[in-house]
Coordinates of C-alpha atoms in Angstrom, one line a residue:
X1 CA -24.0 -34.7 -24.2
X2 CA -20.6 -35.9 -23.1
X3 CA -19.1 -37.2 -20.0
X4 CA -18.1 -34.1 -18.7
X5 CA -21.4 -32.7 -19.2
X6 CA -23.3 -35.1 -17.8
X7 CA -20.9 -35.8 -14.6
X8 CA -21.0 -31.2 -13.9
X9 CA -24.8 -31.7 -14.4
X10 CA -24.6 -34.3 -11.5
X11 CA -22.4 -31.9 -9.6
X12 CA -19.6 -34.4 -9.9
X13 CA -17.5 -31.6 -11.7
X14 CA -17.0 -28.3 -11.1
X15 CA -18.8 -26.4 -13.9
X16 CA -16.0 -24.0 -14.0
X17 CA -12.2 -22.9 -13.0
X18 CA -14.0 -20.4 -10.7
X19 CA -15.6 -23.4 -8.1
X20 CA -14.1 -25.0 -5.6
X21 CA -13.0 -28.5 -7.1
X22 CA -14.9 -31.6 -6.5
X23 CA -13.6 -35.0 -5.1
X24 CA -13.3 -35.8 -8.7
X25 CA -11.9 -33.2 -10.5
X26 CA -8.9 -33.8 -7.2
X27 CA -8.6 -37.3 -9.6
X28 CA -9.8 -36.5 -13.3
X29 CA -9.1 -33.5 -15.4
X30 CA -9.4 -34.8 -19.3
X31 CA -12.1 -37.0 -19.9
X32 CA -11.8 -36.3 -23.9
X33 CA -9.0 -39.5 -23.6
X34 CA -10.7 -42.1 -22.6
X35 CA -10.3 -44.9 -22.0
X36 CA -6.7 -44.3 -21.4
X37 CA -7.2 -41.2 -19.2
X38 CA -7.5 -44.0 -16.5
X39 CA -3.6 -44.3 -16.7
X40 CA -2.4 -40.9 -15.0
X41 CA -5.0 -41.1 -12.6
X42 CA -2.4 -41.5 -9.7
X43 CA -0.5 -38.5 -10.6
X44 CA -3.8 -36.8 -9.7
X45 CA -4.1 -38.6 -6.5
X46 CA -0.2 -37.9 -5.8
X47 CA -1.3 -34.3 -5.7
X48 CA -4.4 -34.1 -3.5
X49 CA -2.5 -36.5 -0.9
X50 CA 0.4 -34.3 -0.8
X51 CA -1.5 -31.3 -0.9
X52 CA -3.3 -32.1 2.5
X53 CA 0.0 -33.4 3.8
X54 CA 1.7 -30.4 2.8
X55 CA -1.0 -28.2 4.6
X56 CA -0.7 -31.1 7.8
X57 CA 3.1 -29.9 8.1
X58 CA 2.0 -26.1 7.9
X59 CA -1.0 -26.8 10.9
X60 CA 1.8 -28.5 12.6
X61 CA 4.4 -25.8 12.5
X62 CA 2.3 -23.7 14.4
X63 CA 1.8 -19.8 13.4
X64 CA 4.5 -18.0 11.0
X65 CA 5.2 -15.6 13.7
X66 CA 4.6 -14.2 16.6
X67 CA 4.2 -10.3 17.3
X68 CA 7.5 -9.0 19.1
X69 CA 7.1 -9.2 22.7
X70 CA 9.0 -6.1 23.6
X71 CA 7.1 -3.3 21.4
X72 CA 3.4 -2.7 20.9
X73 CA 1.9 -5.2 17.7
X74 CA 0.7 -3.5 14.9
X75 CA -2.8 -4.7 13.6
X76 CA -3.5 -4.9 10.4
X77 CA -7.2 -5.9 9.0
X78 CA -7.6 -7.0 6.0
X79 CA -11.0 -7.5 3.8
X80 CA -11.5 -7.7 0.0
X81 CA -14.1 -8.5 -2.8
X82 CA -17.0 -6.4 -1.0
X83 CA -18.3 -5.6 -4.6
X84 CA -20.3 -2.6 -3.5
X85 CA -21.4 -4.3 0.3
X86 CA -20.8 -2.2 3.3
X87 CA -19.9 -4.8 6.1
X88 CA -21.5 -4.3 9.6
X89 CA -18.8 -2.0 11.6
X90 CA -19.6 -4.3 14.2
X91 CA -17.7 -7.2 12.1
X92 CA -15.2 -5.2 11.7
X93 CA -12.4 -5.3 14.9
X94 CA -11.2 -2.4 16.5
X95 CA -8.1 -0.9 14.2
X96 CA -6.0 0.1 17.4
X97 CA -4.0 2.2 15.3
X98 CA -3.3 0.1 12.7
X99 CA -3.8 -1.0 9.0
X100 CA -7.2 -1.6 7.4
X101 CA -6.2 -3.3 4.2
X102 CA -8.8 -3.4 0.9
X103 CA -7.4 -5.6 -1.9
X104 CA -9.6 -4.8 -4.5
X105 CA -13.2 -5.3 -6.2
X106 CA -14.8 -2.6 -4.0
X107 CA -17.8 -2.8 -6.8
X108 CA -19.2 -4.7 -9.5
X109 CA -20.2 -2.1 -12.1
X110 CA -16.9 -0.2 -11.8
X111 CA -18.8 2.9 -12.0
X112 CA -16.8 6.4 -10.1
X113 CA -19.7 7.1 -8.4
X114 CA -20.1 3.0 -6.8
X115 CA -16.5 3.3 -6.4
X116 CA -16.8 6.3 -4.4
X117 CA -19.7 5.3 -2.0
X118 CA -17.0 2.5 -1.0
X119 CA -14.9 5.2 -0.1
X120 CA -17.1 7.3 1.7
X121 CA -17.9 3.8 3.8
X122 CA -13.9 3.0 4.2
X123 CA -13.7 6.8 5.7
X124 CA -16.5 6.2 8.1
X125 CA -14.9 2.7 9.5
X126 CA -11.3 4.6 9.8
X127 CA -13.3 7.4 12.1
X128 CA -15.4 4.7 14.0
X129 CA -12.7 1.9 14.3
X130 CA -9.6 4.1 14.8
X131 CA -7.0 2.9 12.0
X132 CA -4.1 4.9 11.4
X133 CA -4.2 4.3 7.7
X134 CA -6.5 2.6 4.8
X135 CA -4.9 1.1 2.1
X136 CA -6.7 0.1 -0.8
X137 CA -5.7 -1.2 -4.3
X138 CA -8.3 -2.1 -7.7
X139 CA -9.6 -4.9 -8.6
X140 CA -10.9 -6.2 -12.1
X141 CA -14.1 -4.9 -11.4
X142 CA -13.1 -1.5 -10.8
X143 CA -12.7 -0.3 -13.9
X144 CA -13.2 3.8 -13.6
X145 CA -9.6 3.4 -11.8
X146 CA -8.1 2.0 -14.7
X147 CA -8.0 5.3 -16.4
X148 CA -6.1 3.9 -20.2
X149 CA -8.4 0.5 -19.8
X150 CA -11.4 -0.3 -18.6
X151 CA -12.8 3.2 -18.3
X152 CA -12.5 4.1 -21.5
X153 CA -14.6 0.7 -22.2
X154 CA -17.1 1.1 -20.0
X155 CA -17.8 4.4 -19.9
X156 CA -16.7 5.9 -23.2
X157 CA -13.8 7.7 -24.2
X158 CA -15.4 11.3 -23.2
X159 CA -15.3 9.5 -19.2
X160 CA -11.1 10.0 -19.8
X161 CA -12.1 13.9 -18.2
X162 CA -14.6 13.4 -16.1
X163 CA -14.5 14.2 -12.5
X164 CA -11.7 12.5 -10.3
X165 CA -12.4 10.7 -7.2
X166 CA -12.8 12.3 -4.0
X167 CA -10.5 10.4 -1.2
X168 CA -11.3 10.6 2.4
X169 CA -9.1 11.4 4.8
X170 CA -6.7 8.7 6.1
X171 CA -7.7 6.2 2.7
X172 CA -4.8 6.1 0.6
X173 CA -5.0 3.9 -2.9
X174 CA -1.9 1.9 -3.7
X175 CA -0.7 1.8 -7.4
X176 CA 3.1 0.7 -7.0
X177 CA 3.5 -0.1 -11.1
X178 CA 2.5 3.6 -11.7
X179 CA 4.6 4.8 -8.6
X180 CA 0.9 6.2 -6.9
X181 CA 0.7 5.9 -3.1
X182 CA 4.5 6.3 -2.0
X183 CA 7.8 7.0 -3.1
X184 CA 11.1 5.1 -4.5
X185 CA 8.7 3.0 -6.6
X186 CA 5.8 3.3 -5.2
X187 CA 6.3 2.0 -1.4
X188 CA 4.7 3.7 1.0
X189 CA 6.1 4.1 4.2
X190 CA 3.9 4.5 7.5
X191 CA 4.9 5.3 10.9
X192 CA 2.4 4.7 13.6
X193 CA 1.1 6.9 16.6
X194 CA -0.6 5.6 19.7
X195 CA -0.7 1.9 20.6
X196 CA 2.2 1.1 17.9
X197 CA 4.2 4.3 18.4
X198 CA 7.4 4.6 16.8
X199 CA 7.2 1.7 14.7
X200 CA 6.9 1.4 11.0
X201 CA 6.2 -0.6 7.9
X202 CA 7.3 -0.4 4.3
X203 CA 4.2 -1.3 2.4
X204 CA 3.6 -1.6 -1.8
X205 CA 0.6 -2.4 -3.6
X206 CA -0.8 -2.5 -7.3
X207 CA -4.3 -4.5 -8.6
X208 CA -3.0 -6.4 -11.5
X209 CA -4.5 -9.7 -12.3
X210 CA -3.7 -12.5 -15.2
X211 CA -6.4 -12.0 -18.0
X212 CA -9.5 -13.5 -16.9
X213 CA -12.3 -11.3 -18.9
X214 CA -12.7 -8.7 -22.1
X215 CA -11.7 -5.8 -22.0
X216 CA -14.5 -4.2 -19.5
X217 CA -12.3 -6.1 -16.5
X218 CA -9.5 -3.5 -15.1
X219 CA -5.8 -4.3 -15.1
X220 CA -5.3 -7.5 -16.9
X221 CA -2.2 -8.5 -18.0
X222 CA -1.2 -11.7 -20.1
X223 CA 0.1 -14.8 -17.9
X224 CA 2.7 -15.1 -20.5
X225 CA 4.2 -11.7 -20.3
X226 CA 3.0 -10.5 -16.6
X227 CA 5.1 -7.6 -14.9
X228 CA 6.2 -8.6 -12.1
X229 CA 9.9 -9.4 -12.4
X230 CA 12.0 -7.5 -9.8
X231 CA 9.1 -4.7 -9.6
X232 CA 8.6 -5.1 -5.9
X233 CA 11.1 -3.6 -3.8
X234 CA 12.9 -5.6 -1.2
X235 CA 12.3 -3.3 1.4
X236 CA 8.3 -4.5 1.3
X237 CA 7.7 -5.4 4.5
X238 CA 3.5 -5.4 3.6
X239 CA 2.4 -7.0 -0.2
X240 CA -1.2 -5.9 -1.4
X241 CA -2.7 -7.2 -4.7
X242 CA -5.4 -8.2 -5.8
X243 CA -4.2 -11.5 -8.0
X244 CA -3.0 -14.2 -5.5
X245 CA 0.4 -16.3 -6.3
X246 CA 0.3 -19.5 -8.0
X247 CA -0.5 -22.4 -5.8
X248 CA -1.7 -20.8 -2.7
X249 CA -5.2 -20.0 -1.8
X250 CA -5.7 -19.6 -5.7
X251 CA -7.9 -22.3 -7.0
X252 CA -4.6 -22.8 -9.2
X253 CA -5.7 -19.6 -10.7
X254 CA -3.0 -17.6 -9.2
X255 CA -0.1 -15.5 -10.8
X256 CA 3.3 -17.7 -11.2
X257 CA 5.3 -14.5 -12.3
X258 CA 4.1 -13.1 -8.6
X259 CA 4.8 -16.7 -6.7
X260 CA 8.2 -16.1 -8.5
X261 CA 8.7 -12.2 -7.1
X262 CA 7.6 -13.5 -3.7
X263 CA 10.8 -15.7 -3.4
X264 CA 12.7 -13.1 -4.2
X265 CA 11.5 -10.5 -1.9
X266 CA 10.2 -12.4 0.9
X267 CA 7.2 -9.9 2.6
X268 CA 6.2 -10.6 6.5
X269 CA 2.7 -10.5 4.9
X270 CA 1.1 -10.3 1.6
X271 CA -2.9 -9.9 1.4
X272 CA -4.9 -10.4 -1.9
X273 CA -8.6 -11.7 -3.0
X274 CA -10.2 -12.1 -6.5
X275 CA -9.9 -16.2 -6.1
X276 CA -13.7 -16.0 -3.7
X277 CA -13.4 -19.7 -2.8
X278 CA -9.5 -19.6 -1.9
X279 CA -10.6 -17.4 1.4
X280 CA -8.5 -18.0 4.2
X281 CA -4.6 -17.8 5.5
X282 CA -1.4 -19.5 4.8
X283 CA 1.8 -19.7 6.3
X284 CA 4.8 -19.6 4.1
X285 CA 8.5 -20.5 4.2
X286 CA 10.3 -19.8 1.3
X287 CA 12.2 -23.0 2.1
X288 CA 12.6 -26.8 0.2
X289 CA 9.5 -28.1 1.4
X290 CA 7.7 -25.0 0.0
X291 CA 9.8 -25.2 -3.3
X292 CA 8.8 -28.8 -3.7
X293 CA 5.5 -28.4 -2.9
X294 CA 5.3 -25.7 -6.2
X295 CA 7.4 -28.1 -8.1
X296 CA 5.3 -30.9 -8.1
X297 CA 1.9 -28.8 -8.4
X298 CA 3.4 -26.5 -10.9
X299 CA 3.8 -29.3 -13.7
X300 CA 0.5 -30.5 -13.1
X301 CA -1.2 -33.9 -13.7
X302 CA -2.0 -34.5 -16.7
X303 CA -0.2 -36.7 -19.2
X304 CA -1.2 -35.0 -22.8
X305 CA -0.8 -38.2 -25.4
X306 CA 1.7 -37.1 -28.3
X307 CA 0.4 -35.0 -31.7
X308 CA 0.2 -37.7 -33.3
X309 CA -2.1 -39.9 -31.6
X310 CA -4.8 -38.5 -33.0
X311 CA -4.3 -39.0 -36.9
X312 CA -3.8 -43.1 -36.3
X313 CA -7.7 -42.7 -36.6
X314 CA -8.3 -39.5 -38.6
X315 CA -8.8 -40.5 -41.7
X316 CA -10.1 -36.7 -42.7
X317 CA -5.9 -36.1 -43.3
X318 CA -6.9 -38.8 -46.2
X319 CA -10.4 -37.4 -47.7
X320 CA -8.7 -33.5 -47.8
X321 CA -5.4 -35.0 -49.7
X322 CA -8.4 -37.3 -52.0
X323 CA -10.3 -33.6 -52.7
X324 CA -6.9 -31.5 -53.7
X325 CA -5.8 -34.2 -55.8
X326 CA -9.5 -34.1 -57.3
X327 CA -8.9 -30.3 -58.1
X328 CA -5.5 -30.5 -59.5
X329 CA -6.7 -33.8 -62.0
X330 CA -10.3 -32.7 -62.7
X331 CA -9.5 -33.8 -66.2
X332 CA -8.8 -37.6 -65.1
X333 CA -11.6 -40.1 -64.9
X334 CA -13.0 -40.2 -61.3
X335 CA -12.0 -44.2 -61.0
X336 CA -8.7 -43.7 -62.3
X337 CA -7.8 -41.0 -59.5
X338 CA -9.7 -43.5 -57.0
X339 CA -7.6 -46.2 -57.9
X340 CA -4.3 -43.7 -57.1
X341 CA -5.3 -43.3 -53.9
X342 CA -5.6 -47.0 -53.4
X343 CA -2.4 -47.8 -52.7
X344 CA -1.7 -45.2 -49.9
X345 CA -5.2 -45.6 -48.1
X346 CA -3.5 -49.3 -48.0
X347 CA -0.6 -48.5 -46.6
X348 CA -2.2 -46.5 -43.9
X349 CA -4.1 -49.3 -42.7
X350 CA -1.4 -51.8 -42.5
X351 CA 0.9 -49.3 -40.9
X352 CA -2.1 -48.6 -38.7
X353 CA -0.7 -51.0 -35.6
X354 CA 2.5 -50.2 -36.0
X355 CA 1.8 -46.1 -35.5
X356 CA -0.5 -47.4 -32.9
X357 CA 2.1 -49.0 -30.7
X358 CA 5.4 -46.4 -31.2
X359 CA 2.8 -43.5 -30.4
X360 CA 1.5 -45.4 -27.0
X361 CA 4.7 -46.4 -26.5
X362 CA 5.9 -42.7 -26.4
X363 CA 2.9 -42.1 -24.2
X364 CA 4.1 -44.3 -21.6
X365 CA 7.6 -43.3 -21.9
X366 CA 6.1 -39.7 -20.5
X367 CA 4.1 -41.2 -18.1
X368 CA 7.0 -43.0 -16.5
X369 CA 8.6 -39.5 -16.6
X370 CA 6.2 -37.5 -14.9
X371 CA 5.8 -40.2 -12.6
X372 CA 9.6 -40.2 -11.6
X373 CA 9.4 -36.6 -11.3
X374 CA 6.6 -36.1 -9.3
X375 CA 7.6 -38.9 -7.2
X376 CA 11.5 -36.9 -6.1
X377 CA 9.0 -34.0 -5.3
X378 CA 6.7 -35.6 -3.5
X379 CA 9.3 -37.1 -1.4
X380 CA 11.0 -33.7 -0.6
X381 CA 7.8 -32.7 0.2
X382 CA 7.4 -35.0 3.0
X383 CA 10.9 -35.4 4.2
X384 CA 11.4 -31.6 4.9
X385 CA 8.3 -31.4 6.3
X386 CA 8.8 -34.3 8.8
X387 CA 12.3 -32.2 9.1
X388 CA 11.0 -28.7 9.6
X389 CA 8.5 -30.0 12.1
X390 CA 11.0 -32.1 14.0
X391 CA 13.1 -28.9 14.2
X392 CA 10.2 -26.8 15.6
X393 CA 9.5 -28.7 17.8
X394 CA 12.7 -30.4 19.2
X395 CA 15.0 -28.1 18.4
X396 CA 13.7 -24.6 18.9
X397 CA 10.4 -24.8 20.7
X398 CA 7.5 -22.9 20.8
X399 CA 7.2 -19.2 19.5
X400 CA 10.4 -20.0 17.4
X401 CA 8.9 -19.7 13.7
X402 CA 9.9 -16.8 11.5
X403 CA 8.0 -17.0 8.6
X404 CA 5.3 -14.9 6.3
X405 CA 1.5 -15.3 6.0
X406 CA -0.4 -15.1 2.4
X407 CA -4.0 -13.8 3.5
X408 CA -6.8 -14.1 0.5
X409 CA -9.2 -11.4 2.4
X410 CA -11.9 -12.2 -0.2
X411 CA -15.0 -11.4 1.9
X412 CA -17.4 -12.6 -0.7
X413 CA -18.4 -16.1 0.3
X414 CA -17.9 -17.7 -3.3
X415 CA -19.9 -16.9 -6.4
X416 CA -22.8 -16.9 -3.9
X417 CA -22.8 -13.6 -3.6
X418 CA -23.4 -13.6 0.3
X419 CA -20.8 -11.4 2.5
X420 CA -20.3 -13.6 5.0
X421 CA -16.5 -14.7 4.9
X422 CA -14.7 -13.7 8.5
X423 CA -12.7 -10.3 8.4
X424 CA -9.3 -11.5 8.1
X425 CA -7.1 -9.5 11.4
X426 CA -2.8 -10.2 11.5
X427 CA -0.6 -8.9 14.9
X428 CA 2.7 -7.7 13.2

């Protein structure tokens, strides 16, 4: 049993990407190096300091926005991850008109007819509650949705013609990458009766997530190759999926192709789940403390040593050159090809110090890079913070913000199972 295993067995490690990291993992991430995984362990630390100070200058910013003062607020509630629960109505505020939001993994099993008892439930809270609309998009456990996937997969390729669906009234599922749910690429837009009357919103949704299963999980798409370039219109005033962006609420599990279409479109608020322990809310900025903050977690902390470190003590390079030459000279005396090989075994060994210190010496050289890198980040990080708060608070004064919230909705508290996270509600 190695370190690793023995240190997750002691709960000092986080058995998998899916948990909450430990005070540890904040500090180690490789313990296959060691002893010299000791070396970047500050670049480690640099992160979870700047992470909590980067979250400090968000608390101290106060809220993203405020609801206009002179027309009615919209609300808009936003829950996801139920995986076949039916929450309480009575955790679930009053909709006032507005938006009940469902970002995906209504079920476990995928199944039409699981999917469709979450429907029938999402009905009954529009009747009960009073939302004008309920917006839903998949998940990766909602695989009947996924009609040229994950259906086919779970269910058989006969379940391709099977019975559709049956949406209530008022529930509306979002699929902007197939253009489902509204129009000029999929954005749907809603204008509101009663309380919010004569207002609208731009909204555009699709349940994609990075690859994270086989092929029984529903909309995956390779990190490498996502879809996301310049596929959400500008116009988005409301973002739902079901993947979070990179670096936020995530886990560091997020999607960097959609951290990358969120600079470019800027939505007043994006909700999304699938990360269970990333729970919670998030004001964003688009601005240089933001960027820096990506920057520096982005290239993340570890220092990988160079290919070659490994072969100064792999001597198996050695034994598989010894066997080939074995079958090309099977004629030769066994001594005789033993005393070829001599020389260069030889050689190895005397050159051993010398690979030993250029190779460490290369290591440093990228350790004193990253270092100097992360460093300029993690400077910008806290001198546009000190600046944006300073600003705020001197400059323009309460109620002045005018930013965007990320929401992760997930409902599911963890890998618990227990569906006890707080309904996530947002005044537009």
């Amino acid at each position: 049993m190695g370190i690793t295993a023995i240190l997750q067995r002691l709960h000092l490690l986080r058995s998998e990407e899916w948990d909450p990291p430990t005070p540890l993992d904040h500090l180690l991430t490789d313990m296959q190096s060691w002893p010299l995984f000791i070396i970047p362990i500050h670049l480690h630390f640099l992160r979870l300091v700047i992470t909590h100070l980067y979250h400090l200058f968000l608390f101290l910013r106060g809220h993203a926005f405020h609801p206009p003062s002179h027309i009615p607020p919209i609300r808009v509630v936003c829950i996801s991850d139920t995986h076949n629960y039916e929450l309480d109505l009575a955790k679930i505020p009053d909709g006032e008109g507005g938006l009940l939001i469902h970002a995906g993994d209504l079920t476990d099993d995928g199944s039409r007819e699981s999917i469709q008892r979450q429907l029938d439930w999402l009905g009954e809270v529009r009747r009960r509650k009073g939302f004008e609309r309920v917006l839903v998009v998949a998940g990766n456990h909602d695989g009947w949705l996924d009609k040229e996937g994950a259906r086919q997969v779970l269910f058989g390729e006969g379940s391709k013609g099977d019975a559709e669906l049956t949406w209530p009234e008022g529930v509306q599922y979002l699929d902007g990458m197939a253009g489902e749910g509204g129009e000029n690429g999929g954005v749907m837009t809603i204008e509101f009766e009663g309380r919010a009357k004569g207002r609208r919103l731009n909204v555009w949704g699709w349940g994609g997530v990075p690859r994270c299963g086989g092929p029984e999980h529903a909309f995956q798409y390779d990190r490498a190759s996502h879809p996301w370039t310049n596929r959400i219109p500008v116009e988005t005033d409301i973002l739902i999926t079901h993947t979070p962006p990179r670096h936020h609420l995530d886990l560091g599990l997020g999607c960097a192709g959609l951290l990358a279409e969120l600079w470019r479109v800027k939505p007043k608020l994006h909700v999304f789940g699938h990360v269970h322990w990333g729970a919670g809310r998030e004001a964003v900025y688009y601005d240089e403390c933001q960027r820096a903050y990506e920057s520096l977690m982005a290239r993340g902390a570890d220092v990988p040593f160079p290919p070659a470190f490994p072969s100064i003590f792999s001597f198996p390079a050695s034994v598989s050159a010894l066997s080939q030459s074995a079958s090309q000279n099977r004629q030769e005396p066994r001594s005789k090809m033993q005393e070829k090989q001599k020389p260069t075994n030889l050689v190895n060994i005397l050159m051993l110090p010398v690979y030993f210190g250029l190779t460490l010496s290369l290591y440093f050289v990228k350790v004193f890079e990253r270092v100097w890198m992360d460093s300029m980040d993690a400077a910008r990080v806290i001198w546009h913070g000190i600046t944006a708060v300073v600003w705020k608070w001197v400059m323009q004064g309460p109620g002045s913000n005018n930013g965007a919230l990320l929401v992760n909705a997930s409902v599911t508290y963890g890998n618990t199972g227990k569906v006890i996270n707080p309904v996530q509600v947002v005044e537009l």
